[in-house]
Short mmCIF file of C-alpha atoms and ligand atoms in Angstrom, two decimals:
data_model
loop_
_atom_site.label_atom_id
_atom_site.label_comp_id
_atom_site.label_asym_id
_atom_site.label_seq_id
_atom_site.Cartn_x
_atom_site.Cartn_y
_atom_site.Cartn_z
CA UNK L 1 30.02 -21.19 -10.69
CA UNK L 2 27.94 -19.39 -13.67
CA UNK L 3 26.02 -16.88 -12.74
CA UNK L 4 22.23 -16.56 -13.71
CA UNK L 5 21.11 -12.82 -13.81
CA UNK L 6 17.44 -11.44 -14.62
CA UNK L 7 17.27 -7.95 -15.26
CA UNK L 8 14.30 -6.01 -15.45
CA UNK L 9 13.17 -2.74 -15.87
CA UNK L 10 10.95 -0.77 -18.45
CA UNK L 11 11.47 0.28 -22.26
CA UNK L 12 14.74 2.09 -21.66
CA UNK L 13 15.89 0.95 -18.62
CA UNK L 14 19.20 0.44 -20.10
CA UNK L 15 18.58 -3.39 -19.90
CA UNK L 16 20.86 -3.63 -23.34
CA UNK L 17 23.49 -1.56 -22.23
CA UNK L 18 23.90 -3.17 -19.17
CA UNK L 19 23.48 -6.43 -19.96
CA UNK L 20 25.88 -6.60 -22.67
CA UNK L 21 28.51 -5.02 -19.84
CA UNK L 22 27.77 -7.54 -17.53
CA UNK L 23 28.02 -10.15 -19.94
CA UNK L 24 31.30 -9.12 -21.04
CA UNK L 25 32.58 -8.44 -17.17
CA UNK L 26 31.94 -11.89 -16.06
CA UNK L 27 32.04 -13.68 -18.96
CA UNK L 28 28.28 -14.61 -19.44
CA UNK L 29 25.90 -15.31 -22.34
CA UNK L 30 23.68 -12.12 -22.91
CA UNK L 31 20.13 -13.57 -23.54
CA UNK L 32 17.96 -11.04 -25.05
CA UNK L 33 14.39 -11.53 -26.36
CA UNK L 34 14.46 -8.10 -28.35
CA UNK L 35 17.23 -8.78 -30.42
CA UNK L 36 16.62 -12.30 -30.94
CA UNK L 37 13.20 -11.06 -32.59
CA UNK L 38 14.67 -8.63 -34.43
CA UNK L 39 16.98 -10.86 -35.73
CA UNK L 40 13.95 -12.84 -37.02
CA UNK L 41 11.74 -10.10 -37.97
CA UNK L 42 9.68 -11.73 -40.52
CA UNK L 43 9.10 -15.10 -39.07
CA UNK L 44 6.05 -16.55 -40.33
CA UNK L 45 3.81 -17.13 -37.45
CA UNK L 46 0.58 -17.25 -39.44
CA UNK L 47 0.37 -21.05 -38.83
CA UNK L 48 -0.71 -20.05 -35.46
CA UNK L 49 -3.78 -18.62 -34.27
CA UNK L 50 -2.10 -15.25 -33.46
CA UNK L 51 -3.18 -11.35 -34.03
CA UNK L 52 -0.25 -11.00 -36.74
CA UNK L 53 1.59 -12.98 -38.93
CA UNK L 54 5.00 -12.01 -37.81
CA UNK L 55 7.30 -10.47 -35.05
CA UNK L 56 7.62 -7.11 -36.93
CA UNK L 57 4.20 -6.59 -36.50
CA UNK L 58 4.30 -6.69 -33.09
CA UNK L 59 7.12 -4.68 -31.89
CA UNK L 60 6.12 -1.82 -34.68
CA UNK L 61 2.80 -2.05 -33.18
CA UNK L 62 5.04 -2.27 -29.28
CA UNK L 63 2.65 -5.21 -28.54
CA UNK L 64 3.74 -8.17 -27.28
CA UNK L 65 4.95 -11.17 -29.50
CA UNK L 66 3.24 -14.04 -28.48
CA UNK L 67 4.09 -16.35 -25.23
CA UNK L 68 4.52 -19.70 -27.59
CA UNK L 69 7.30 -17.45 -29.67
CA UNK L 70 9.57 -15.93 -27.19
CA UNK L 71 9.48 -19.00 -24.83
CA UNK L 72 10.82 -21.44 -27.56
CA UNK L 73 13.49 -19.09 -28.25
CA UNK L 74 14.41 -18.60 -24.39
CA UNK L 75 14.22 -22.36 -24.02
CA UNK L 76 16.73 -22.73 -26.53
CA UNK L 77 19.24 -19.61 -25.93
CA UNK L 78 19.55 -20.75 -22.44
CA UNK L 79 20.29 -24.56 -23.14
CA UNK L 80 23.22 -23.46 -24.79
CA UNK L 81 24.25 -21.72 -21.89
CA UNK L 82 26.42 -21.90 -19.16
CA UNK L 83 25.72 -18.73 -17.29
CA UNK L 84 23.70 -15.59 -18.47
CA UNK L 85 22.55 -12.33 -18.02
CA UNK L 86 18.57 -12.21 -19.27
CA UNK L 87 17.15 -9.22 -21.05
CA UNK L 88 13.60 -8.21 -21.68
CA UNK L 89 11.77 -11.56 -21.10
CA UNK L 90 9.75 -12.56 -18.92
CA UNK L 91 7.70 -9.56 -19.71
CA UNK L 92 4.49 -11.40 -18.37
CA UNK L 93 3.50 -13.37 -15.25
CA UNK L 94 2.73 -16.84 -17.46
CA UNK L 95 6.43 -15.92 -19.03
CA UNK L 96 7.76 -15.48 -15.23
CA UNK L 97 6.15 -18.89 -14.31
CA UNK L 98 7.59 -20.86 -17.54
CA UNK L 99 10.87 -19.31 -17.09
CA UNK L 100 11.03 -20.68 -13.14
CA UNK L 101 10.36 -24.20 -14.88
CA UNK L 102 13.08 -24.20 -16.67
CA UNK L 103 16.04 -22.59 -14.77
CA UNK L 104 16.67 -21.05 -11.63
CA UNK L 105 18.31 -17.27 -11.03
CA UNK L 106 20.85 -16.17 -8.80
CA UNK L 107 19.63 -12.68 -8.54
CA UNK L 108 16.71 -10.92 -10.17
CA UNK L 109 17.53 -7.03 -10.07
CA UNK L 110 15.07 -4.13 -11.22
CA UNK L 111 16.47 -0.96 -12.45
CA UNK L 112 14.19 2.16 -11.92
CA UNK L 113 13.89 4.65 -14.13
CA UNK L 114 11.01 7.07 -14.09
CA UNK L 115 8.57 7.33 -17.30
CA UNK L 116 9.51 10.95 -18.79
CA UNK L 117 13.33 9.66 -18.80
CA UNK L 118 12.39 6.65 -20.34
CA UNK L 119 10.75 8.39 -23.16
CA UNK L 120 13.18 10.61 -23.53
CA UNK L 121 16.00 7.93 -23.49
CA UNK L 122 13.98 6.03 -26.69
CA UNK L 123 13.14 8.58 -28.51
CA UNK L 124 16.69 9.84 -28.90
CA UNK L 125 18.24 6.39 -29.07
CA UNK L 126 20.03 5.82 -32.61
CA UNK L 127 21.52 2.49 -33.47
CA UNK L 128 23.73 1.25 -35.86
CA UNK L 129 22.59 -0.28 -38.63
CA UNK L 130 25.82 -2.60 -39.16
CA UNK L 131 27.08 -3.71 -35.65
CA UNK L 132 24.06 -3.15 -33.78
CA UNK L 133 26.00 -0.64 -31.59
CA UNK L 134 23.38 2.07 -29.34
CA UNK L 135 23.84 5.51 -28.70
CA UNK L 136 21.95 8.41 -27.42
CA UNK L 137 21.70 12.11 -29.92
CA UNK L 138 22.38 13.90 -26.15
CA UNK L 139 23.22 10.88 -23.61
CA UNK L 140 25.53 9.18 -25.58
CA UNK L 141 26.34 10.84 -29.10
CA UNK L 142 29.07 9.03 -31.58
CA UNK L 143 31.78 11.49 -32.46
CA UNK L 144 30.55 12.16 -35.93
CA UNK L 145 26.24 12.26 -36.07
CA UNK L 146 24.82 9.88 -37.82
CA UNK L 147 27.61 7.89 -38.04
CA UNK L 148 28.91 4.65 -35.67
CA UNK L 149 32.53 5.20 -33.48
CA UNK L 150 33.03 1.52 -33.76
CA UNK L 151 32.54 0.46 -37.36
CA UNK L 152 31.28 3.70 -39.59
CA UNK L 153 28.34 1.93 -40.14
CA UNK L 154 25.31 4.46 -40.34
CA UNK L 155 23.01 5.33 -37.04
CA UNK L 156 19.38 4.86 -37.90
CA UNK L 157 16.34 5.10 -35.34
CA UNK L 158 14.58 1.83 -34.32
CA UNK L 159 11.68 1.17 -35.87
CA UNK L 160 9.71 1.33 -31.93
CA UNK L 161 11.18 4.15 -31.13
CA UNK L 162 8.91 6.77 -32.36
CA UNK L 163 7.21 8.50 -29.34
CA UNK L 164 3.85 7.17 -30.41
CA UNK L 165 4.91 3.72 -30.18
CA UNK L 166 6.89 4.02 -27.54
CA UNK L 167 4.06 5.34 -25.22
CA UNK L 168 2.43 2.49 -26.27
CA UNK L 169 5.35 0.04 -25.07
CA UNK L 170 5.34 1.75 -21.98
CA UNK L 171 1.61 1.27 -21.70
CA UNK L 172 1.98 -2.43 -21.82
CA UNK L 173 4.68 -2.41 -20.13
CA UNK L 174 2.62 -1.26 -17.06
CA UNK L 175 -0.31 -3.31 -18.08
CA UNK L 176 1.95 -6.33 -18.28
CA UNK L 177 5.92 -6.25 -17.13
CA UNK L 178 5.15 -4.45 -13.48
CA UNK L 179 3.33 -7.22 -12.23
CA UNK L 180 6.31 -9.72 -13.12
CA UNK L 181 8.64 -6.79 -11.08
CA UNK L 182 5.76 -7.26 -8.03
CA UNK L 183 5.99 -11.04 -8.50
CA UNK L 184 10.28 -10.96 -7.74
CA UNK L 185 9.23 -8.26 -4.95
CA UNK L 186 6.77 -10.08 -2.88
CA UNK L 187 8.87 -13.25 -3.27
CA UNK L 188 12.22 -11.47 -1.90
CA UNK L 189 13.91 -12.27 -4.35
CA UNK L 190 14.06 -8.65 -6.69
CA UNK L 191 17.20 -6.27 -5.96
CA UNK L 192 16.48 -2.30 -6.72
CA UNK L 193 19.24 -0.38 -8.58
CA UNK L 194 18.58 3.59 -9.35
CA UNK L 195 18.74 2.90 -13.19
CA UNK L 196 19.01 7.67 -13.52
CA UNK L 197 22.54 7.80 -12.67
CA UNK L 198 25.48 7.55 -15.40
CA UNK L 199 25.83 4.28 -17.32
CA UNK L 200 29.33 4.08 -15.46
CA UNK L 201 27.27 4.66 -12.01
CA UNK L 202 24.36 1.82 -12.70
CA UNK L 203 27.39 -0.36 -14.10
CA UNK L 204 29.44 0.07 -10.47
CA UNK L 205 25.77 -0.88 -9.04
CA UNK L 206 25.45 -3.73 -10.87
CA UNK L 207 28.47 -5.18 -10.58
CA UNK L 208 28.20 -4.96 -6.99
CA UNK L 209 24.76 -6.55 -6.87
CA UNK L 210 26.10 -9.65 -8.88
CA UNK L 211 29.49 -10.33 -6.74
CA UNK L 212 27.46 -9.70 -3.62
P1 AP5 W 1 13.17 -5.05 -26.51
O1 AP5 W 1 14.15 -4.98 -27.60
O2 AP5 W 1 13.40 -5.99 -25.36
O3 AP5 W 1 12.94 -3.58 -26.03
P2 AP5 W 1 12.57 -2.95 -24.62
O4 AP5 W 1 12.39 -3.81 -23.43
O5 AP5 W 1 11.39 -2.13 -25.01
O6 AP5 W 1 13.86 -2.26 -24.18
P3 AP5 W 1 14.82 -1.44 -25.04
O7 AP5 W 1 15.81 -2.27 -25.76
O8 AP5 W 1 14.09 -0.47 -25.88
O9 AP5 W 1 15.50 -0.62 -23.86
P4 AP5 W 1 16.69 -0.98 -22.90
O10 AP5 W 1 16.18 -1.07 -21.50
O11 AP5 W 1 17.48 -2.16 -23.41
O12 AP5 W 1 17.51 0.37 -23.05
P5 AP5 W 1 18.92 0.69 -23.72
O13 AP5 W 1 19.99 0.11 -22.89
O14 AP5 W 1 18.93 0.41 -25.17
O15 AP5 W 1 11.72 -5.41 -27.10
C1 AP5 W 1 11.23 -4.81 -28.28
C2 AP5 W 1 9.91 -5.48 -28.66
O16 AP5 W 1 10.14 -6.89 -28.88
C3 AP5 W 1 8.80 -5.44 -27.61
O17 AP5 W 1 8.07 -4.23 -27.68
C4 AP5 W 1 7.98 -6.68 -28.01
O18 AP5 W 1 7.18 -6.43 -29.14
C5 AP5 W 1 9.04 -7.69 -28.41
N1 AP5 W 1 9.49 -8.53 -27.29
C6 AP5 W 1 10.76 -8.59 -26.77
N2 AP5 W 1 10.82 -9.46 -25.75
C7 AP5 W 1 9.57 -9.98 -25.61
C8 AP5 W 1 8.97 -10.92 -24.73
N3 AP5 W 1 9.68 -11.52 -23.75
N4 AP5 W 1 7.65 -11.22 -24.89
C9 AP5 W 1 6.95 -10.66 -25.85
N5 AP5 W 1 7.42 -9.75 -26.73
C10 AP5 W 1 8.73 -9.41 -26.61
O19 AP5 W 1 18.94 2.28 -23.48
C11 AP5 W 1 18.00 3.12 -24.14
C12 AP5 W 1 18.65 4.46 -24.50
O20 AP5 W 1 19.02 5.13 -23.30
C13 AP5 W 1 19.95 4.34 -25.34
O21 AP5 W 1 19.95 5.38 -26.27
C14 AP5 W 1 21.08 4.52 -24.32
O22 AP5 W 1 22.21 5.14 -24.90
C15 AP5 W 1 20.42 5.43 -23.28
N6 AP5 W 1 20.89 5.14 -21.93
C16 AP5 W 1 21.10 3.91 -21.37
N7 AP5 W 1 21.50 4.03 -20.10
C17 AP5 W 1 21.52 5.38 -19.84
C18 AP5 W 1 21.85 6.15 -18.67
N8 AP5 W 1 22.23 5.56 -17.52
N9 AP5 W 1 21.75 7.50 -18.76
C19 AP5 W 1 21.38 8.10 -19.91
N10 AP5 W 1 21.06 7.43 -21.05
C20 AP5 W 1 21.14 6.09 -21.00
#
Protein backbone atom coordinates (compact mmCIF):
# COMPACT_ATOMS: atom_id res chain seq x y z
CA UNK A 1 0.00 0.00 0.00
CA UNK A 2 0.91 3.93 -0.38
CA UNK A 3 2.85 5.17 1.96
CA UNK A 4 2.03 8.44 3.98
CA UNK A 5 5.30 10.18 5.22
CA UNK A 6 5.55 13.52 7.41
CA UNK A 7 8.79 14.96 7.57
CA UNK A 8 9.81 17.55 9.79
CA UNK A 9 12.60 19.41 10.74
CA UNK A 10 13.66 23.20 10.76
CA UNK A 11 14.48 25.82 7.87
CA UNK A 12 17.17 23.69 6.26
CA UNK A 13 16.65 20.49 7.43
CA UNK A 14 16.95 19.23 4.01
CA UNK A 15 13.13 18.54 4.04
CA UNK A 16 13.24 19.41 0.01
CA UNK A 17 16.04 17.41 -0.76
CA UNK A 18 14.86 14.56 0.87
CA UNK A 19 11.56 14.59 0.15
CA UNK A 20 11.83 14.88 -3.45
CA UNK A 21 14.31 11.54 -3.09
CA UNK A 22 11.88 9.75 -1.31
CA UNK A 23 9.25 10.64 -3.54
CA UNK A 24 11.05 9.52 -6.46
CA UNK A 25 12.37 6.10 -4.54
CA UNK A 26 8.99 4.87 -3.81
CA UNK A 27 7.06 6.41 -6.16
CA UNK A 28 5.09 9.00 -4.00
CA UNK A 29 3.52 12.44 -4.46
CA UNK A 30 5.92 15.12 -2.86
CA UNK A 31 3.51 17.54 -1.02
CA UNK A 32 5.21 20.68 -0.21
CA UNK A 33 3.65 23.83 1.31
CA UNK A 34 6.78 26.06 0.34
CA UNK A 35 6.72 25.53 -3.14
CA UNK A 36 3.14 25.41 -3.58
CA UNK A 37 3.24 29.15 -2.16
CA UNK A 38 5.82 30.09 -4.14
CA UNK A 39 4.21 28.93 -6.98
CA UNK A 40 1.38 31.35 -6.05
CA UNK A 41 3.32 34.17 -4.78
CA UNK A 42 0.97 36.92 -5.36
CA UNK A 43 -2.29 35.42 -4.41
CA UNK A 44 -4.63 37.97 -3.36
CA UNK A 45 -5.56 37.25 0.14
CA UNK A 46 -6.73 40.78 0.99
CA UNK A 47 -10.38 39.52 1.03
CA UNK A 48 -9.44 38.10 4.29
CA UNK A 49 -8.81 39.64 7.48
CA UNK A 50 -5.06 38.80 7.34
CA UNK A 51 -1.66 40.90 8.24
CA UNK A 52 -0.75 40.97 4.34
CA UNK A 53 -2.32 40.82 1.24
CA UNK A 54 -0.35 38.02 -0.22
CA UNK A 55 1.98 34.93 0.32
CA UNK A 56 5.13 36.89 -0.75
CA UNK A 57 4.72 38.98 2.02
CA UNK A 58 4.94 36.47 4.33
CA UNK A 59 7.74 34.26 3.47
CA UNK A 60 9.98 37.62 2.62
CA UNK A 61 8.96 38.69 5.97
CA UNK A 62 9.69 34.39 7.09
CA UNK A 63 6.28 34.71 8.87
CA UNK A 64 3.85 32.35 8.57
CA UNK A 65 1.13 32.37 5.76
CA UNK A 66 -2.00 32.06 7.26
CA UNK A 67 -3.72 28.61 8.62
CA UNK A 68 -7.00 29.16 6.20
CA UNK A 69 -4.26 29.37 3.11
CA UNK A 70 -1.97 26.49 3.47
CA UNK A 71 -4.74 24.11 4.76
CA UNK A 72 -6.94 24.55 1.57
CA UNK A 73 -4.00 23.86 -0.45
CA UNK A 74 -2.96 20.64 1.68
CA UNK A 75 -6.58 19.57 1.54
CA UNK A 76 -6.45 19.59 -2.03
CA UNK A 77 -2.73 18.30 -2.92
CA UNK A 78 -3.44 15.34 -0.85
CA UNK A 79 -6.94 14.39 -2.40
CA UNK A 80 -5.22 13.90 -5.45
CA UNK A 81 -3.03 11.60 -3.89
CA UNK A 82 -2.38 8.19 -3.52
CA UNK A 83 0.62 8.13 -1.27
CA UNK A 84 2.97 11.09 -0.25
CA UNK A 85 5.82 12.34 1.33
CA UNK A 86 4.73 15.88 3.25
CA UNK A 87 7.05 18.83 3.42
CA UNK A 88 7.00 21.87 5.60
CA UNK A 89 3.32 21.83 6.82
CA UNK A 90 1.99 21.36 9.61
CA UNK A 91 4.24 24.02 10.92
CA UNK A 92 1.70 24.73 13.85
CA UNK A 93 -0.20 22.68 16.45
CA UNK A 94 -3.91 23.88 14.95
CA UNK A 95 -2.14 22.79 11.39
CA UNK A 96 -1.04 19.32 13.18
CA UNK A 97 -4.68 18.88 14.48
CA UNK A 98 -6.44 19.73 10.93
CA UNK A 99 -4.01 17.63 9.17
CA UNK A 100 -4.95 14.38 11.63
CA UNK A 101 -8.64 15.18 10.39
CA UNK A 102 -8.05 14.65 7.23
CA UNK A 103 -5.53 11.76 6.72
CA UNK A 104 -3.62 9.50 8.69
CA UNK A 105 0.50 8.94 8.49
CA UNK A 106 2.44 5.96 8.44
CA UNK A 107 5.46 7.47 9.97
CA UNK A 108 6.21 10.98 11.11
CA UNK A 109 10.18 11.35 11.16
CA UNK A 110 12.17 14.52 12.48
CA UNK A 111 15.49 15.26 11.08
CA UNK A 112 17.90 17.17 13.48
CA UNK A 113 20.01 19.56 12.49
CA UNK A 114 21.55 22.04 14.87
CA UNK A 115 20.86 25.99 14.37
CA UNK A 116 24.46 27.33 13.17
CA UNK A 117 24.27 24.50 10.31
CA UNK A 118 21.00 25.46 9.47
CA UNK A 119 21.98 28.97 8.88
CA UNK A 120 24.75 28.19 7.23
CA UNK A 121 22.96 25.63 4.92
CA UNK A 122 20.32 28.75 3.82
CA UNK A 123 22.38 31.23 3.49
CA UNK A 124 24.53 29.48 0.91
CA UNK A 125 21.64 27.71 -0.78
CA UNK A 126 21.29 28.90 -4.59
CA UNK A 127 18.44 27.69 -6.71
CA UNK A 128 17.67 27.61 -10.09
CA UNK A 129 15.66 29.95 -11.46
CA UNK A 130 14.28 27.60 -14.41
CA UNK A 131 13.86 24.01 -12.98
CA UNK A 132 13.71 24.81 -9.49
CA UNK A 133 16.83 22.62 -8.95
CA UNK A 134 18.89 23.43 -5.17
CA UNK A 135 22.37 23.54 -4.55
CA UNK A 136 24.73 24.60 -1.93
CA UNK A 137 28.00 27.47 -2.99
CA UNK A 138 30.21 24.80 -0.58
CA UNK A 139 27.76 21.69 0.20
CA UNK A 140 26.61 21.13 -3.04
CA UNK A 141 28.13 23.51 -5.84
CA UNK A 142 26.94 23.01 -9.74
CA UNK A 143 29.97 22.47 -11.91
CA UNK A 144 29.98 25.90 -13.38
CA UNK A 145 28.88 28.87 -10.45
CA UNK A 146 26.06 30.45 -11.02
CA UNK A 147 24.91 28.26 -13.40
CA UNK A 148 22.36 24.92 -13.11
CA UNK A 149 24.06 21.12 -14.03
CA UNK A 150 20.66 20.06 -15.09
CA UNK A 151 19.21 22.66 -17.42
CA UNK A 152 21.78 25.90 -17.65
CA UNK A 153 19.23 27.77 -16.22
CA UNK A 154 20.80 30.55 -13.89
CA UNK A 155 21.27 29.95 -9.84
CA UNK A 156 19.75 32.83 -7.98
CA UNK A 157 19.36 33.09 -4.02
CA UNK A 158 15.83 32.70 -2.53
CA UNK A 159 14.27 35.54 -1.68
CA UNK A 160 14.21 34.10 2.47
CA UNK A 161 17.38 33.27 2.41
CA UNK A 162 19.16 36.29 3.50
CA UNK A 163 20.60 35.71 7.05
CA UNK A 164 18.31 38.35 8.46
CA UNK A 165 15.32 36.62 7.40
CA UNK A 166 16.37 33.52 7.90
CA UNK A 167 17.04 34.07 11.69
CA UNK A 168 13.79 35.18 11.70
CA UNK A 169 12.34 31.79 10.15
CA UNK A 170 14.23 30.03 12.56
CA UNK A 171 12.77 32.18 15.30
CA UNK A 172 9.31 31.08 14.44
CA UNK A 173 10.22 28.12 13.74
CA UNK A 174 11.01 27.58 17.49
CA UNK A 175 8.15 29.73 18.54
CA UNK A 176 5.86 27.62 16.39
CA UNK A 177 7.13 24.21 14.43
CA UNK A 178 8.95 22.57 17.78
CA UNK A 179 5.90 22.20 19.54
CA UNK A 180 4.25 20.23 16.49
CA UNK A 181 7.87 17.99 16.70
CA UNK A 182 6.88 17.61 20.78
CA UNK A 183 3.28 16.84 19.77
CA UNK A 184 4.60 13.49 17.30
CA UNK A 185 7.14 12.89 20.37
CA UNK A 186 4.89 12.59 23.29
CA UNK A 187 2.39 10.68 21.10
CA UNK A 188 5.13 7.95 19.97
CA UNK A 189 4.63 8.36 16.96
CA UNK A 190 7.94 10.84 15.73
CA UNK A 191 11.15 8.84 14.38
CA UNK A 192 14.69 10.86 14.90
CA UNK A 193 17.14 10.83 11.94
CA UNK A 194 20.69 12.82 12.41
CA UNK A 195 19.76 15.26 9.51
CA UNK A 196 24.37 16.51 9.77
CA UNK A 197 25.54 13.61 7.91
CA UNK A 198 25.88 13.55 3.90
CA UNK A 199 22.69 13.86 1.86
CA UNK A 200 23.62 10.18 0.68
CA UNK A 201 23.89 9.23 4.62
CA UNK A 202 20.30 10.94 5.77
CA UNK A 203 18.94 9.38 2.37
CA UNK A 204 20.21 5.56 3.54
CA UNK A 205 18.41 6.73 6.97
CA UNK A 206 15.45 7.52 5.51
CA UNK A 207 14.92 4.96 3.40
CA UNK A 208 15.35 2.65 6.15
CA UNK A 209 12.88 4.44 8.41
CA UNK A 210 10.12 4.20 5.63
CA UNK A 211 10.58 0.27 4.66
CA UNK A 212 10.89 -0.44 8.36
P1 LIG B 1 9.50 26.37 2.96
O1 LIG B 1 9.75 26.52 1.52
O2 LIG B 1 8.76 25.17 3.47
O3 LIG B 1 10.89 26.55 3.66
P2 LIG B 1 11.51 25.96 5.00
O4 LIG B 1 10.73 25.01 5.84
O5 LIG B 1 11.93 27.21 5.66
O6 LIG B 1 12.56 24.97 4.51
P3 LIG B 1 13.54 25.15 3.34
O7 LIG B 1 12.95 24.79 2.03
O8 LIG B 1 14.19 26.47 3.40
O9 LIG B 1 14.60 24.07 3.81
P4 LIG B 1 14.66 22.51 3.60
O10 LIG B 1 14.56 21.83 4.92
O11 LIG B 1 13.71 22.06 2.53
O12 LIG B 1 16.17 22.42 3.11
P5 LIG B 1 16.81 22.04 1.70
O13 LIG B 1 16.62 20.60 1.45
O14 LIG B 1 16.43 22.99 0.64
O15 LIG B 1 8.71 27.66 3.51
C1 LIG B 1 9.05 28.96 3.11
C2 LIG B 1 8.01 29.94 3.67
O16 LIG B 1 6.70 29.58 3.17
C3 LIG B 1 7.83 29.94 5.19
O17 LIG B 1 8.78 30.77 5.82
C4 LIG B 1 6.38 30.45 5.32
O18 LIG B 1 6.31 31.84 5.11
C5 LIG B 1 5.68 29.78 4.15
N1 LIG B 1 5.09 28.47 4.50
C6 LIG B 1 5.43 27.25 3.97
N2 LIG B 1 4.69 26.27 4.52
C7 LIG B 1 3.86 26.87 5.41
C8 LIG B 1 2.87 26.40 6.32
N3 LIG B 1 2.57 25.09 6.43
N4 LIG B 1 2.20 27.31 7.09
C9 LIG B 1 2.47 28.60 6.99
N5 LIG B 1 3.40 29.14 6.17
C10 LIG B 1 4.09 28.28 5.38
O19 LIG B 1 18.36 22.26 2.08
C11 LIG B 1 18.85 23.56 2.39
C12 LIG B 1 20.28 23.71 1.87
O20 LIG B 1 21.12 22.79 2.54
C13 LIG B 1 20.46 23.43 0.36
O21 LIG B 1 21.38 24.34 -0.15
C14 LIG B 1 21.03 22.01 0.31
O22 LIG B 1 21.89 21.83 -0.81
C15 LIG B 1 21.81 21.94 1.62
N6 LIG B 1 21.77 20.59 2.20
C16 LIG B 1 20.69 19.75 2.27
N7 LIG B 1 21.03 18.62 2.90
C17 LIG B 1 22.35 18.76 3.26
C18 LIG B 1 23.27 17.90 3.95
N8 LIG B 1 22.90 16.69 4.41
N9 LIG B 1 24.53 18.38 4.15
C19 LIG B 1 24.90 19.58 3.69
N10 LIG B 1 24.08 20.43 3.02
C20 LIG B 1 22.82 20.01 2.81
Amino acid sequence: MSKHILLLGAPGAGKGTQSKRLAAEFDLEHVTTGDALRANKDMDLSHMDTEFDTPRAYMEAGELVPDEVVNEIVVTALADADGFVLDGYPRNIEQAEFLSEITDLDAAVFLDVSEEELVDRLTGRRVCSECGASYHVEFAPPEEAGVCDECGGELTQRDDDTEETVRERLRVYYENTEPVVEHYRERGELVEVDGEGTPDEVFAELVAVVED
